[in-house]
Short mmCIF file of the N, C-alpha and C atoms (twelve columns), coordinates in Angstrom:
data_MODEL
# 
_entry.id   MODEL 
# 
loop_
_atom_site.group_PDB 
_atom_site.id 
_atom_site.type_symbol 
_atom_site.label_atom_id 
_atom_site.label_alt_id 
_atom_site.label_comp_id 
_atom_site.label_asym_id 
_atom_site.label_seq_id 
_atom_site.Cartn_x 
_atom_site.Cartn_y 
_atom_site.Cartn_z 
_atom_site.pdbx_PDB_model_num 
ATOM 1   N N  . MET A 1  -10.304 103.365 94.061  1 
ATOM 2   C CA . MET A 1  -11.488 102.635 94.471  1 
ATOM 3   C C  . MET A 1  -11.086 101.329 95.159  1 
ATOM 4   N N  . LYS A 2  -10.191 100.593 94.559  1 
ATOM 5   C CA . LYS A 2  -9.740  99.318  95.116  1 
ATOM 6   C C  . LYS A 2  -8.995  99.541  96.430  1 
ATOM 7   N N  . TYR A 3  -8.264  100.666 96.525  1 
ATOM 8   C CA . TYR A 3  -7.507  100.987 97.736  1 
ATOM 9   C C  . TYR A 3  -8.440  101.183 98.927  1 
ATOM 10  N N  . LYS A 4  -9.558  101.887 98.714  1 
ATOM 11  C CA . LYS A 4  -10.515 102.124 99.793  1 
ATOM 12  C C  . LYS A 4  -11.162 100.831 100.260 1 
ATOM 13  N N  . GLN A 5  -11.443 99.936  99.329  1 
ATOM 14  C CA . GLN A 5  -12.059 98.661  99.681  1 
ATOM 15  C C  . GLN A 5  -11.069 97.799  100.483 1 
ATOM 16  N N  . ASN A 6  -9.817  97.752  100.061 1 
ATOM 17  C CA . ASN A 6  -8.807  96.983  100.799 1 
ATOM 18  C C  . ASN A 6  -8.583  97.565  102.195 1 
ATOM 19  N N  . ARG A 7  -8.599  98.870  102.274 1 
ATOM 20  C CA . ARG A 7  -8.404  99.524  103.570 1 
ATOM 21  C C  . ARG A 7  -9.564  99.209  104.515 1 
ATOM 22  N N  . LYS A 8  -10.766 99.171  103.991 1 
ATOM 23  C CA . LYS A 8  -11.943 98.859  104.793 1 
ATOM 24  C C  . LYS A 8  -11.898 97.405  105.272 1 
ATOM 25  N N  . ILE A 9  -11.497 96.497  104.401 1 
ATOM 26  C CA . ILE A 9  -11.379 95.082  104.767 1 
ATOM 27  C C  . ILE A 9  -10.325 94.917  105.867 1 
ATOM 28  N N  . PHE A 10 -9.202  95.582  105.720 1 
ATOM 29  C CA . PHE A 10 -8.150  95.510  106.730 1 
ATOM 30  C C  . PHE A 10 -8.638  96.071  108.068 1 
ATOM 31  N N  . ALA A 11 -9.389  97.147  108.015 1 
ATOM 32  C CA . ALA A 11 -9.907  97.750  109.250 1 
ATOM 33  C C  . ALA A 11 -10.859 96.790  109.954 1 
ATOM 34  N N  . TYR A 12 -11.734 96.140  109.203 1 
ATOM 35  C CA . TYR A 12 -12.654 95.182  109.812 1 
ATOM 36  C C  . TYR A 12 -11.907 93.975  110.380 1 
ATOM 37  N N  . LEU A 13 -10.915 93.491  109.670 1 
ATOM 38  C CA . LEU A 13 -10.123 92.365  110.192 1 
ATOM 39  C C  . LEU A 13 -9.392  92.753  111.474 1 
ATOM 40  N N  . ALA A 14 -8.849  93.953  111.511 1 
ATOM 41  C CA . ALA A 14 -8.167  94.422  112.716 1 
ATOM 42  C C  . ALA A 14 -9.146  94.527  113.882 1 
ATOM 43  N N  . MET A 15 -10.354 95.011  113.627 1 
ATOM 44  C CA . MET A 15 -11.356 95.117  114.694 1 
ATOM 45  C C  . MET A 15 -11.787 93.741  115.200 1 
ATOM 46  N N  . ILE A 16 -11.897 92.773  114.300 1 
ATOM 47  C CA . ILE A 16 -12.268 91.414  114.697 1 
ATOM 48  C C  . ILE A 16 -11.177 90.810  115.580 1 
ATOM 49  N N  . VAL A 17 -9.922  90.968  115.166 1 
ATOM 50  C CA . VAL A 17 -8.808  90.430  115.950 1 
ATOM 51  C C  . VAL A 17 -8.743  91.093  117.320 1 
ATOM 52  N N  . LEU A 18 -8.898  92.390  117.378 1 
ATOM 53  C CA . LEU A 18 -8.874  93.092  118.660 1 
ATOM 54  C C  . LEU A 18 -10.046 92.697  119.551 1 
ATOM 55  N N  . SER A 19 -11.208 92.508  118.966 1 
ATOM 56  C CA . SER A 19 -12.349 92.109  119.790 1 
ATOM 57  C C  . SER A 19 -12.150 90.719  120.368 1 
ATOM 58  N N  . ILE A 20 -11.580 89.802  119.601 1 
ATOM 59  C CA . ILE A 20 -11.260 88.463  120.132 1 
ATOM 60  C C  . ILE A 20 -10.225 88.581  121.237 1 
ATOM 61  N N  . PHE A 21 -9.236  89.432  121.047 1 
ATOM 62  C CA . PHE A 21 -8.183  89.633  122.038 1 
ATOM 63  C C  . PHE A 21 -8.754  90.143  123.361 1 
ATOM 64  N N  . PHE A 22 -9.744  91.017  123.321 1 
ATOM 65  C CA . PHE A 22 -10.319 91.572  124.538 1 
ATOM 66  C C  . PHE A 22 -11.413 90.695  125.137 1 
ATOM 67  N N  . ILE A 23 -12.107 89.913  124.326 1 
ATOM 68  C CA . ILE A 23 -13.174 89.051  124.832 1 
ATOM 69  C C  . ILE A 23 -12.615 87.757  125.422 1 
ATOM 70  N N  . PHE A 24 -11.466 87.301  124.956 1 
ATOM 71  C CA . PHE A 24 -10.874 86.049  125.418 1 
ATOM 72  C C  . PHE A 24 -10.721 85.982  126.933 1 
ATOM 73  N N  . PRO A 25 -10.155 86.981  127.621 1 
ATOM 74  C CA . PRO A 25 -10.031 86.876  129.085 1 
ATOM 75  C C  . PRO A 25 -11.385 86.799  129.799 1 
ATOM 76  N N  . LEU A 26 -12.388 87.473  129.287 1 
ATOM 77  C CA . LEU A 26 -13.716 87.403  129.901 1 
ATOM 78  C C  . LEU A 26 -14.309 86.009  129.762 1 
ATOM 79  N N  . PHE A 27 -14.179 85.431  128.578 1 
ATOM 80  C CA . PHE A 27 -14.668 84.076  128.343 1 
ATOM 81  C C  . PHE A 27 -13.936 83.086  129.236 1 
ATOM 82  N N  . TYR A 28 -12.625 83.237  129.357 1 
ATOM 83  C CA . TYR A 28 -11.829 82.346  130.200 1 
ATOM 84  C C  . TYR A 28 -12.234 82.487  131.672 1 
ATOM 85  N N  . MET A 29 -12.444 83.696  132.130 1 
ATOM 86  C CA . MET A 29 -12.827 83.946  133.519 1 
ATOM 87  C C  . MET A 29 -14.175 83.291  133.839 1 
ATOM 88  N N  . ILE A 30 -15.123 83.401  132.951 1 
ATOM 89  C CA . ILE A 30 -16.439 82.801  133.175 1 
ATOM 90  C C  . ILE A 30 -16.354 81.286  133.157 1 
ATOM 91  N N  . SER A 31 -15.612 80.723  132.210 1 
ATOM 92  C CA . SER A 31 -15.525 79.267  132.127 1 
ATOM 93  C C  . SER A 31 -14.794 78.674  133.323 1 
ATOM 94  N N  . VAL A 32 -13.772 79.349  133.834 1 
ATOM 95  C CA . VAL A 32 -13.056 78.855  135.009 1 
ATOM 96  C C  . VAL A 32 -13.937 78.973  136.252 1 
ATOM 97  N N  . SER A 33 -14.740 80.008  136.338 1 
ATOM 98  C CA . SER A 33 -15.589 80.172  137.517 1 
ATOM 99  C C  . SER A 33 -16.676 79.111  137.594 1 
ATOM 100 N N  . LEU A 34 -17.000 78.474  136.487 1 
ATOM 101 C CA . LEU A 34 -18.028 77.435  136.485 1 
ATOM 102 C C  . LEU A 34 -17.477 76.048  136.783 1 
ATOM 103 N N  . ASN A 35 -16.165 75.911  136.924 1 
ATOM 104 C CA . ASN A 35 -15.586 74.624  137.311 1 
ATOM 105 C C  . ASN A 35 -15.918 74.332  138.767 1 
ATOM 106 N N  . PRO A 36 -16.134 73.058  139.097 1 
ATOM 107 C CA . PRO A 36 -16.570 72.731  140.459 1 
ATOM 108 C C  . PRO A 36 -15.522 72.966  141.541 1 
ATOM 109 N N  . ASP A 37 -14.253 72.733  141.245 1 
ATOM 110 C CA . ASP A 37 -13.225 72.919  142.271 1 
ATOM 111 C C  . ASP A 37 -11.885 73.250  141.625 1 
ATOM 112 N N  . GLU A 38 -10.923 73.564  142.466 1 
ATOM 113 C CA . GLU A 38 -9.611  74.005  141.983 1 
ATOM 114 C C  . GLU A 38 -8.843  72.894  141.269 1 
ATOM 115 N N  . THR A 39 -9.007  71.657  141.710 1 
ATOM 116 C CA . THR A 39 -8.279  70.561  141.055 1 
ATOM 117 C C  . THR A 39 -8.756  70.364  139.620 1 
ATOM 118 N N  . ALA A 40 -10.042 70.573  139.368 1 
ATOM 119 C CA . ALA A 40 -10.554 70.463  137.995 1 
ATOM 120 C C  . ALA A 40 -9.957  71.549  137.114 1 
ATOM 121 N N  . ILE A 41 -9.776  72.726  137.671 1 
ATOM 122 C CA . ILE A 41 -9.178  73.832  136.907 1 
ATOM 123 C C  . ILE A 41 -7.735  73.505  136.565 1 
ATOM 124 N N  . LEU A 42 -6.979  73.071  137.561 1 
ATOM 125 C CA . LEU A 42 -5.562  72.769  137.337 1 
ATOM 126 C C  . LEU A 42 -5.366  71.561  136.431 1 
ATOM 127 N N  . ARG A 43 -6.234  70.563  136.536 1 
ATOM 128 C CA . ARG A 43 -6.118  69.364  135.707 1 
ATOM 129 C C  . ARG A 43 -6.342  69.696  134.224 1 
ATOM 130 N N  . ASN A 44 -7.255  70.597  133.949 1 
ATOM 131 C CA . ASN A 44 -7.599  70.909  132.558 1 
ATOM 132 C C  . ASN A 44 -6.842  72.107  131.999 1 
ATOM 133 N N  . MET A 45 -5.942  72.680  132.773 1 
ATOM 134 C CA . MET A 45 -5.282  73.916  132.365 1 
ATOM 135 C C  . MET A 45 -4.447  73.763  131.089 1 
ATOM 136 N N  . ALA A 46 -3.856  72.614  130.873 1 
ATOM 137 C CA . ALA A 46 -2.956  72.439  129.731 1 
ATOM 138 C C  . ALA A 46 -3.688  72.047  128.453 1 
ATOM 139 N N  . SER A 47 -4.992  71.927  128.502 1 
ATOM 140 C CA . SER A 47 -5.729  71.521  127.307 1 
ATOM 141 C C  . SER A 47 -6.842  72.514  127.005 1 
ATOM 142 N N  . VAL A 48 -7.533  72.242  125.942 1 
ATOM 143 C CA . VAL A 48 -8.645  73.090  125.533 1 
ATOM 144 C C  . VAL A 48 -9.836  72.901  126.481 1 
ATOM 145 N N  . ARG A 49 -9.856  71.800  127.224 1 
ATOM 146 C CA . ARG A 49 -10.952 71.539  128.157 1 
ATOM 147 C C  . ARG A 49 -11.050 72.604  129.240 1 
ATOM 148 N N  . ALA A 50 -10.002 73.394  129.428 1 
ATOM 149 C CA . ALA A 50 -10.054 74.474  130.419 1 
ATOM 150 C C  . ALA A 50 -11.117 75.505  130.045 1 
ATOM 151 N N  . PHE A 51 -11.413 75.627  128.769 1 
ATOM 152 C CA . PHE A 51 -12.396 76.608  128.313 1 
ATOM 153 C C  . PHE A 51 -13.812 76.052  128.258 1 
ATOM 154 N N  . PHE A 52 -13.940 74.738  128.280 1 
ATOM 155 C CA . PHE A 52 -15.244 74.095  128.214 1 
ATOM 156 C C  . PHE A 52 -15.369 73.103  129.366 1 
ATOM 157 N N  . PRO A 53 -15.744 73.574  130.552 1 
ATOM 158 C CA . PRO A 53 -15.812 72.677  131.704 1 
ATOM 159 C C  . PRO A 53 -16.881 71.609  131.510 1 
ATOM 160 N N  . GLY A 54 -16.569 70.390  131.935 1 
ATOM 161 C CA . GLY A 54 -17.502 69.276  131.798 1 
ATOM 162 C C  . GLY A 54 -18.646 69.372  132.786 1 
ATOM 163 N N  . ASP A 55 -18.325 69.499  134.077 1 
ATOM 164 C CA . ASP A 55 -19.374 69.595  135.094 1 
ATOM 165 C C  . ASP A 55 -19.532 71.058  135.472 1 
ATOM 166 N N  . LEU A 56 -20.609 71.612  135.046 1 
ATOM 167 C CA . LEU A 56 -20.878 73.008  135.385 1 
ATOM 168 C C  . LEU A 56 -21.414 73.081  136.810 1 
ATOM 169 N N  . SER A 57 -20.874 73.997  137.563 1 
ATOM 170 C CA . SER A 57 -21.274 74.123  138.956 1 
ATOM 171 C C  . SER A 57 -21.364 75.589  139.342 1 
ATOM 172 N N  . LEU A 58 -22.434 75.932  140.014 1 
ATOM 173 C CA . LEU A 58 -22.593 77.296  140.526 1 
ATOM 174 C C  . LEU A 58 -22.192 77.374  141.998 1 
ATOM 175 N N  . LYS A 59 -21.571 76.314  142.493 1 
ATOM 176 C CA . LYS A 59 -21.174 76.248  143.891 1 
ATOM 177 C C  . LYS A 59 -20.271 77.413  144.274 1 
ATOM 178 N N  . ASN A 60 -19.381 77.803  143.403 1 
ATOM 179 C CA . ASN A 60 -18.463 78.904  143.695 1 
ATOM 180 C C  . ASN A 60 -19.211 80.207  143.935 1 
ATOM 181 N N  . PHE A 61 -20.257 80.429  143.188 1 
ATOM 182 C CA . PHE A 61 -21.020 81.660  143.340 1 
ATOM 183 C C  . PHE A 61 -21.809 81.664  144.647 1 
ATOM 184 N N  . PHE A 62 -22.362 80.512  145.019 1 
ATOM 185 C CA . PHE A 62 -23.088 80.426  146.283 1 
ATOM 186 C C  . PHE A 62 -22.140 80.548  147.468 1 
ATOM 187 N N  . ASP A 63 -20.914 80.050  147.334 1 
ATOM 188 C CA . ASP A 63 -19.925 80.160  148.408 1 
ATOM 189 C C  . ASP A 63 -19.573 81.621  148.701 1 
ATOM 190 N N  . VAL A 64 -19.589 82.453  147.694 1 
ATOM 191 C CA . VAL A 64 -19.290 83.872  147.908 1 
ATOM 192 C C  . VAL A 64 -20.313 84.479  148.862 1 
ATOM 193 N N  . PHE A 65 -21.573 84.160  148.662 1 
ATOM 194 C CA . PHE A 65 -22.614 84.720  149.514 1 
ATOM 195 C C  . PHE A 65 -22.585 84.125  150.916 1 
ATOM 196 N N  . ASP A 66 -22.114 82.880  151.043 1 
ATOM 197 C CA . ASP A 66 -22.030 82.263  152.360 1 
ATOM 198 C C  . ASP A 66 -20.840 82.766  153.160 1 
ATOM 199 N N  . ARG A 67 -19.741 83.020  152.514 1 
ATOM 200 C CA . ARG A 67 -18.502 83.379  153.216 1 
ATOM 201 C C  . ARG A 67 -18.342 84.872  153.461 1 
ATOM 202 N N  . MET A 68 -18.879 85.670  152.600 1 
ATOM 203 C CA . MET A 68 -18.686 87.119  152.689 1 
ATOM 204 C C  . MET A 68 -20.032 87.825  152.811 1 
ATOM 205 N N  . PRO A 69 -20.051 88.968  153.468 1 
ATOM 206 C CA . PRO A 69 -21.291 89.762  153.511 1 
ATOM 207 C C  . PRO A 69 -21.458 90.537  152.195 1 
ATOM 208 N N  . PHE A 70 -21.740 89.796  151.134 1 
ATOM 209 C CA . PHE A 70 -21.771 90.366  149.794 1 
ATOM 210 C C  . PHE A 70 -22.838 91.453  149.658 1 
ATOM 211 N N  . ALA A 71 -23.966 91.271  150.300 1 
ATOM 212 C CA . ALA A 71 -25.029 92.293  150.237 1 
ATOM 213 C C  . ALA A 71 -24.534 93.599  150.854 1 
ATOM 214 N N  . ARG A 72 -23.756 93.492  151.915 1 
ATOM 215 C CA . ARG A 72 -23.204 94.688  152.556 1 
ATOM 216 C C  . ARG A 72 -22.212 95.386  151.631 1 
ATOM 217 N N  . PHE A 73 -21.412 94.588  150.921 1 
ATOM 218 C CA . PHE A 73 -20.467 95.164  149.968 1 
ATOM 219 C C  . PHE A 73 -21.204 95.936  148.873 1 
ATOM 220 N N  . LEU A 74 -22.292 95.379  148.383 1 
ATOM 221 C CA . LEU A 74 -23.084 96.053  147.355 1 
ATOM 222 C C  . LEU A 74 -23.715 97.323  147.903 1 
ATOM 223 N N  . PHE A 75 -24.166 97.267  149.153 1 
ATOM 224 C CA . PHE A 75 -24.783 98.445  149.765 1 
ATOM 225 C C  . PHE A 75 -23.770 99.573  149.891 1 
ATOM 226 N N  . ASN A 76 -22.549 99.238  150.281 1 
ATOM 227 C CA . ASN A 76 -21.504 100.264 150.440 1 
ATOM 228 C C  . ASN A 76 -21.132 100.846 149.088 1 
# 
């Protein structure tokens, strides 16, 4: 009985660790994309501030639509 409970706890802990391992790059990608410019990304890269940008900016997302025919890419 105790063996099954320990095995279940270990399985849940392993799933939690794996989910953090797989979610971390997505969280990092989103937080970096919200930085206003490349210098802000590089300046904060060595600290925890890289994950929590101070000035949130959607400028990068609007630049994609201005520079590339993004609607055409979606259509294709």
